[in-house]
Coordinates of C-alpha atoms in Angstrom, one line a residue:
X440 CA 16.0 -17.4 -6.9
X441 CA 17.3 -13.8 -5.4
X442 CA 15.7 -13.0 -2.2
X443 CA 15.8 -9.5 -1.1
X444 CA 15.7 -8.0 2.7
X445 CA 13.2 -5.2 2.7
X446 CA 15.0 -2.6 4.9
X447 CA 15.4 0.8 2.4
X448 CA 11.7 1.3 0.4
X449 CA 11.3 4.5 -1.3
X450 CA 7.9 5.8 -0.4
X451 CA 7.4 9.8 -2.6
X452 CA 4.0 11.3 -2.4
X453 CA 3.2 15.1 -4.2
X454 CA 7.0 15.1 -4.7
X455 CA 7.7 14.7 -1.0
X456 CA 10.4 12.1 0.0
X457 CA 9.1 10.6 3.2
X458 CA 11.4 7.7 2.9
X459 CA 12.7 8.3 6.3
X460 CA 9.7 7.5 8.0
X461 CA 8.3 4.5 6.7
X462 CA 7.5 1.4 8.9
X463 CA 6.0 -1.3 6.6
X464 CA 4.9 -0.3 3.2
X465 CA 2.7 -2.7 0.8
X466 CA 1.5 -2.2 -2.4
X467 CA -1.8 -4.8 -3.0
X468 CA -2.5 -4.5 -6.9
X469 CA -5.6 -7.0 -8.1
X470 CA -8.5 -7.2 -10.9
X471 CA -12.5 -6.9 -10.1
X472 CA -14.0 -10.7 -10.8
X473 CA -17.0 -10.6 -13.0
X474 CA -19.9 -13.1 -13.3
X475 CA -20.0 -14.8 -16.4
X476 CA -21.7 -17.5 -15.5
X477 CA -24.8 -18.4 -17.8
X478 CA -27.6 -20.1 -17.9
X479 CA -26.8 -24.1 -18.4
X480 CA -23.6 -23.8 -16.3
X481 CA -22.6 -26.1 -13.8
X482 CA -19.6 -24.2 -12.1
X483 CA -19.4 -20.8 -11.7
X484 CA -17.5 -18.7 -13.7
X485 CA -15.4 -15.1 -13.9
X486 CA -14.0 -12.5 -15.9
X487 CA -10.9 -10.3 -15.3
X488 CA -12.5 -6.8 -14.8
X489 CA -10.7 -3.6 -13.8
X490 CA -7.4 -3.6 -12.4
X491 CA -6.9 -2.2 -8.6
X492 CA -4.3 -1.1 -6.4
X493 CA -3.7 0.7 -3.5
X494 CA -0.8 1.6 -1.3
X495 CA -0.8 1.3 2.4
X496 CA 1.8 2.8 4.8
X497 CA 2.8 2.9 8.3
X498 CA 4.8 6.1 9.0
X499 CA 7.0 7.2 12.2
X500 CA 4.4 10.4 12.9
X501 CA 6.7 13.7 12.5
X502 CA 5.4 16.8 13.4
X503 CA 8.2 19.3 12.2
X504 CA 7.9 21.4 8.8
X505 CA 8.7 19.1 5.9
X506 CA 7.4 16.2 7.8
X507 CA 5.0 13.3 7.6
X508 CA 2.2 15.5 9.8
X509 CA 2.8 18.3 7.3
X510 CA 3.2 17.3 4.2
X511 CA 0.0 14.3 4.3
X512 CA -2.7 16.5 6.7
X513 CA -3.7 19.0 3.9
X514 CA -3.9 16.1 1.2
X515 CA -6.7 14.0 2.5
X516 CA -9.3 13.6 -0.2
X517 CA -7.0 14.7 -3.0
X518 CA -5.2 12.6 -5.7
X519 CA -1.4 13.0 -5.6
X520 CA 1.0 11.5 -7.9
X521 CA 3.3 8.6 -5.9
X522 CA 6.4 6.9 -6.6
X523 CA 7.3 3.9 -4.5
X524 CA 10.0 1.2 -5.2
X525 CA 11.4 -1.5 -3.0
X526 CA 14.8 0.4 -2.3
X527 CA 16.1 4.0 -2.5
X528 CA 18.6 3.2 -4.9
X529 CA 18.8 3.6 -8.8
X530 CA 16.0 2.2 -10.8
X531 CA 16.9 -0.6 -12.4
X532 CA 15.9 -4.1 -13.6
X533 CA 16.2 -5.7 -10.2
X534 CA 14.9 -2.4 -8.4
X535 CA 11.7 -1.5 -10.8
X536 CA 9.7 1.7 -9.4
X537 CA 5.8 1.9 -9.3
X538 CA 4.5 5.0 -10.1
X539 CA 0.7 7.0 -10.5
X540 CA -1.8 8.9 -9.2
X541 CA -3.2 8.1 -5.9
X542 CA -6.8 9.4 -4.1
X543 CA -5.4 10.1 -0.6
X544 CA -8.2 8.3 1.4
X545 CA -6.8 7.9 5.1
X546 CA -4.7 9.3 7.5
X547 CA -4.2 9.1 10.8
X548 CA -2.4 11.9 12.5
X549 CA -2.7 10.3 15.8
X550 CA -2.5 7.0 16.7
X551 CA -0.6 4.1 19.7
X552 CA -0.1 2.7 22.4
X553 CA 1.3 4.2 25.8
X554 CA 5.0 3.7 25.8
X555 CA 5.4 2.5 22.1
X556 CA 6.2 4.7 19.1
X557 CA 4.4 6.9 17.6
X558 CA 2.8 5.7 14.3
X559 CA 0.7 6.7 11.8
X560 CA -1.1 5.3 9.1
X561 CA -1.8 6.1 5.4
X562 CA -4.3 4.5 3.0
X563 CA -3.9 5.1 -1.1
X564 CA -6.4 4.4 -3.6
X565 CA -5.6 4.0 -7.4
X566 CA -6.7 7.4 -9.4
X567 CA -4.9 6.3 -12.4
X568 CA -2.9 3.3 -13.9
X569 CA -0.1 2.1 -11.6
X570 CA 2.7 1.9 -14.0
X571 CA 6.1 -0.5 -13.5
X572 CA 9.6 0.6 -15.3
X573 CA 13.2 -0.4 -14.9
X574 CA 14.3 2.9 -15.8

């Protein structure tokens, strides 16, 4: 079994590379759960519905031109197409990329605690398919 260090994620939003600020990065993908259950049943039952997925970042806030403040401010109710993978290097079978259309649903351009650093928080929702290649 290969286990992997996550210390290099690839985070590109509206063909922005903000790589450089990314804290924690996650990538929650699921599938609504329908009732199927009918009459006679004993147990419950469910159905595989729509797929979900959503991307959720903590960023270093950057206020300069090209930055995180910049580039995610003016995006905030739009859908943007997204490319993350688990490290900056080449895709590949071992390093797979995720890509789609996101619905920008939440930032937060300020946020923290007195003497820590400054963070900020982005929220994704899926807009599209969330599509996996190796290449």
């Amino acid at each position: 079994m290969a286990q992997h260090m996550l210390y290099n994620a690839y985070f590109v939003i509206n063909s922005v590379n903000l790589s450089a600020w990314v804290k924690t990065i996650r990538v929650p993908q699921g599938v609504e759960s329908l009732d199927d259950t009918a009459m006679g049943d004993t147990t419950r039952t469910h159905l595989g519905g729509l797929k979900t997925w959503s991307i959720e970042v903590d960023l270093e806030q950057d206020y300069a031109s090209s930055a995180v403040d910049q580039t995610l401010n003016a995006l905030v109710g739009t859908t943007q197409s997204i490319e993350v993978r688990a490290d900056a290097g080449s895709v590949s079978s071992t390093n797979p990329k995720w890509t789609g259309t996101a619905l920008v649903k939440d930032y937060q351009p300020i946020g923290g605690t007195v003497g820590e650093l400054h963070m900020t928080r982005l929220m994704l929702e899926s807009a599209s398919a969330l599509t996996r290649a190796t290449s």
